[in-house]
Amino acid sequence: MKKHNFYAGPAILPEYTVDKVIEACRDFDGMGLGIMEISHRSKEFVAVMEQAQQLFKDLLDIPQGYHVLFLGGGASTQFTVVPMNLMQKKSAYLNTGAWASKAIKEARLYGEVEVVASSEDKNFTYIPKGYVVPEDADYFHITSNNTIYGTEFHSDPDSPVPMVADMSSDILSRPVDVSKYALIYGGAQKNLAPAGVAFVIVREDILGKVDRKIPTIFDYRTHIEKGSMFNTPPVLPIYAALQTLIWIRDNGGVEAMRKRNHEKATLLYEEIERNKLFRPTITNEEDRSVMNVCWVMNEEYAEHEKPFLEFATEHGMIGIKGHRSVGGFRASLYNALPLESVKALIEVMQEYEKKI
Ligand SMILES: *Cc1c(COP(=O)(O)O)cnc(C)c1O
């Protein structure tokens, strides 16, 4: 039976990416050697790095003055590297979930952190609005998609100070006005590549403004200067990222991704609202994530939670159990997830409804 992969991360990748990686592990670029077994300084791999950086720039229409880096350590490392590089005295953060909270915790090690607003009062089921970003902050940090709770910014907010975004789980899912951000980062394993690499898009002119000593490996300027090759980068995930970027380009770019993702999410939210068993956890439609759709059992059917999950799993739906801090269900609909998988999930939801 066909499995439908709704895992939140690591998550489904395009078949194209997986096939290309398998091929390159045996014979990369006609070298007669596998990509995992060659120097990262070989001209063949340097070309991979350069193409991946360029394609990232092309797909997101990244303006002049920005650099694209691929760094080890995932998004969590960036929680600490961002304030180390950008915070002289004070920063502002929007607290929209567990990942945002972790970023805030690390930032506090480097100076004063003002949490401008938080949705923690309602278990992060909405995106705060009407907050004021202090003009004396060195930067303002947001999490564009809250993977665990299923809320998302659908446009790029304004900020009076340089803006930084964790886009781990919605990068390349829609067009982004990169010029509004000073820095965008994320782990690759949600929408781009296998785990092991983080992408960083950074505007060069915001660097070099802090007094503290920054360890060489954590200084963004090191990686800019060395073309993201200061040390051995995560070669295989970067190769996979390049394949996903090519796949996005060949499938119409980020605007086409946005349309597809929107169609998938709309179908699923409509079914959750129609089906007598379920309701969405995010009631405010404009805050609903297109990437991570969360829902719960209506109270009167609460005892069906486990049996439904079992039924869905038996029918090939994998990874739809909600995060332990939210409960219920979550289906992650990243770029690579086909519409067919959403339709299959909806069918299973309807079949179960008919049984009771
Ligand atoms: C998964 C996730 C992270 C953590 O990424 P790691 O690469 O595991 O450190 C951070 N932020 C968001 C929004 C995420 O979804």
mmCIF file with all atom_site columns, C-alpha atoms and ligand atoms in Angstrom, residues 8-10 73-79 98-100 102-103 141-148 166-170 185-190 195-198 292 330 334, ligand 1:
data_model
loop_
_atom_site.group_PDB
_atom_site.id
_atom_site.type_symbol
_atom_site.label_atom_id
_atom_site.label_alt_id
_atom_site.label_comp_id
_atom_site.label_asym_id
_atom_site.label_entity_id
_atom_site.label_seq_id
_atom_site.pdbx_PDB_ins_code
_atom_site.Cartn_x
_atom_site.Cartn_y
_atom_site.Cartn_z
_atom_site.occupancy
_atom_site.B_iso_or_equiv
_atom_site.pdbx_formal_charge
_atom_site.auth_seq_id
_atom_site.auth_comp_id
_atom_site.auth_asym_id
_atom_site.auth_atom_id
_atom_site.pdbx_PDB_model_num
ATOM   1  C CA . ALA A 1 8   ? 6.566  17.461 10.356 1.00 0.00 ? 8   ALA A CA 1
ATOM   2  C CA . GLY A 1 9   ? 10.304 17.059 10.040 1.00 0.00 ? 9   GLY A CA 1
ATOM   3  C CA . PRO A 1 10  ? 12.440 15.494 8.808  1.00 0.00 ? 10  PRO A CA 1
ATOM   4  C CA . GLY A 1 73  ? 24.146 22.767 13.177 1.00 0.00 ? 73  GLY A CA 1
ATOM   5  C CA . GLY A 1 74  ? 20.548 23.285 12.124 1.00 0.00 ? 74  GLY A CA 1
ATOM   6  C CA . ALA A 1 75  ? 18.212 26.104 13.107 1.00 0.00 ? 75  ALA A CA 1
ATOM   7  C CA . SER A 1 76  ? 18.870 25.732 16.831 1.00 0.00 ? 76  SER A CA 1
ATOM   8  C CA . THR A 1 77  ? 22.486 26.778 16.376 1.00 0.00 ? 77  THR A CA 1
ATOM   9  C CA . GLN A 1 78  ? 21.251 29.937 14.673 1.00 0.00 ? 78  GLN A CA 1
ATOM   10 C CA . PHE A 1 79  ? 19.150 30.740 17.774 1.00 0.00 ? 79  PHE A CA 1
ATOM   11 C CA . ALA A 1 98  ? 8.118  26.585 21.321 1.00 0.00 ? 98  ALA A CA 1
ATOM   12 C CA . TRP A 1 99  ? 10.753 27.404 18.699 1.00 0.00 ? 99  TRP A CA 1
ATOM   13 C CA . ALA A 1 100 ? 10.363 31.150 19.227 1.00 0.00 ? 100 ALA A CA 1
ATOM   14 C CA . LYS A 1 102 ? 13.901 28.660 22.462 1.00 0.00 ? 102 LYS A CA 1
ATOM   15 C CA . ALA A 1 103 ? 15.279 31.474 20.312 1.00 0.00 ? 103 ALA A CA 1
ATOM   16 C CA . HIS A 1 141 ? 12.877 38.358 15.444 1.00 0.00 ? 141 HIS A CA 1
ATOM   17 C CA . ILE A 1 142 ? 9.864  36.431 14.194 1.00 0.00 ? 142 ILE A CA 1
ATOM   18 C CA . THR A 1 143 ? 9.096  32.780 13.442 1.00 0.00 ? 143 THR A CA 1
ATOM   19 C CA . SER A 1 144 ? 7.246  32.847 10.122 1.00 0.00 ? 144 SER A CA 1
ATOM   20 C CA . ASN A 1 145 ? 5.626  29.420 10.506 1.00 0.00 ? 145 ASN A CA 1
ATOM   21 C CA . ASN A 1 146 ? 4.976  27.739 13.821 1.00 0.00 ? 146 ASN A CA 1
ATOM   22 C CA . THR A 1 147 ? 5.454  24.103 12.959 1.00 0.00 ? 147 THR A CA 1
ATOM   23 C CA . ILE A 1 148 ? 4.050  22.679 16.198 1.00 0.00 ? 148 ILE A CA 1
ATOM   24 C CA . ASP A 1 166 ? 13.223 31.712 11.437 1.00 0.00 ? 166 ASP A CA 1
ATOM   25 C CA . MET A 1 167 ? 11.709 30.243 8.251  1.00 0.00 ? 167 MET A CA 1
ATOM   26 C CA . SER A 1 168 ? 12.617 26.622 8.977  1.00 0.00 ? 168 SER A CA 1
ATOM   27 C CA . SER A 1 169 ? 9.238  25.234 8.053  1.00 0.00 ? 169 SER A CA 1
ATOM   28 C CA . ASP A 1 170 ? 7.978  27.518 5.292  1.00 0.00 ? 170 ASP A CA 1
ATOM   29 C CA . TYR A 1 185 ? 17.509 31.311 8.536  1.00 0.00 ? 185 TYR A CA 1
ATOM   30 C CA . GLY A 1 186 ? 16.210 27.814 9.049  1.00 0.00 ? 186 GLY A CA 1
ATOM   31 C CA . GLY A 1 187 ? 16.959 24.129 9.276  1.00 0.00 ? 187 GLY A CA 1
ATOM   32 C CA . ALA A 1 188 ? 16.691 22.346 5.932  1.00 0.00 ? 188 ALA A CA 1
ATOM   33 C CA . GLN A 1 189 ? 14.818 19.242 7.054  1.00 0.00 ? 189 GLN A CA 1
ATOM   34 C CA . LYS A 1 190 ? 11.260 20.548 6.716  1.00 0.00 ? 190 LYS A CA 1
ATOM   35 C CA . ALA A 1 195 ? 18.801 17.244 8.323  1.00 0.00 ? 195 ALA A CA 1
ATOM   36 C CA . GLY A 1 196 ? 22.305 18.497 8.916  1.00 0.00 ? 196 GLY A CA 1
ATOM   37 C CA . VAL A 1 197 ? 22.374 21.897 7.282  1.00 0.00 ? 197 VAL A CA 1
ATOM   38 C CA . ALA A 1 198 ? 20.876 25.307 7.939  1.00 0.00 ? 198 ALA A CA 1
ATOM   39 C CA . ASN A 1 292 ? 1.213  22.356 9.154  1.00 0.00 ? 292 ASN A CA 1
ATOM   40 C CA . ARG A 1 330 ? -1.218 17.478 12.476 1.00 0.00 ? 330 ARG A CA 1
ATOM   41 C CA . TYR A 1 334 ? 5.306  20.731 2.618  1.00 0.00 ? 334 TYR A CA 1
HETATM 42 C C1 . LIG B 2 .   ? 12.213 22.292 13.348 1.00 0.00 ? 1   LIG B C1 1
HETATM 43 C C2 . LIG B 2 .   ? 12.329 23.732 13.687 1.00 0.00 ? 1   LIG B C2 1
HETATM 44 C C3 . LIG B 2 .   ? 13.469 24.252 14.349 1.00 0.00 ? 1   LIG B C3 1
HETATM 45 C C4 . LIG B 2 .   ? 14.596 23.375 14.833 1.00 0.00 ? 1   LIG B C4 1
HETATM 46 O O1 . LIG B 2 .   ? 15.420 23.014 13.819 1.00 0.00 ? 1   LIG B O1 1
HETATM 47 P P1 . LIG B 2 .   ? 16.777 22.169 14.115 1.00 0.00 ? 1   LIG B P1 1
HETATM 48 O O2 . LIG B 2 .   ? 17.405 22.169 12.755 1.00 0.00 ? 1   LIG B O2 1
HETATM 49 O O3 . LIG B 2 .   ? 16.363 20.830 14.597 1.00 0.00 ? 1   LIG B O3 1
HETATM 50 O O4 . LIG B 2 .   ? 17.578 22.913 15.108 1.00 0.00 ? 1   LIG B O4 1
HETATM 51 C C5 . LIG B 2 .   ? 13.506 25.606 14.578 1.00 0.00 ? 1   LIG B C5 1
HETATM 52 N N1 . LIG B 2 .   ? 12.507 26.422 14.199 1.00 0.00 ? 1   LIG B N1 1
HETATM 53 C C6 . LIG B 2 .   ? 11.405 25.967 13.569 1.00 0.00 ? 1   LIG B C6 1
HETATM 54 C C7 . LIG B 2 .   ? 10.331 26.915 13.171 1.00 0.00 ? 1   LIG B C7 1
HETATM 55 C C8 . LIG B 2 .   ? 11.287 24.608 13.298 1.00 0.00 ? 1   LIG B C8 1
HETATM 56 O O5 . LIG B 2 .   ? 10.194 24.136 12.677 1.00 0.00 ? 1   LIG B O5 1
#
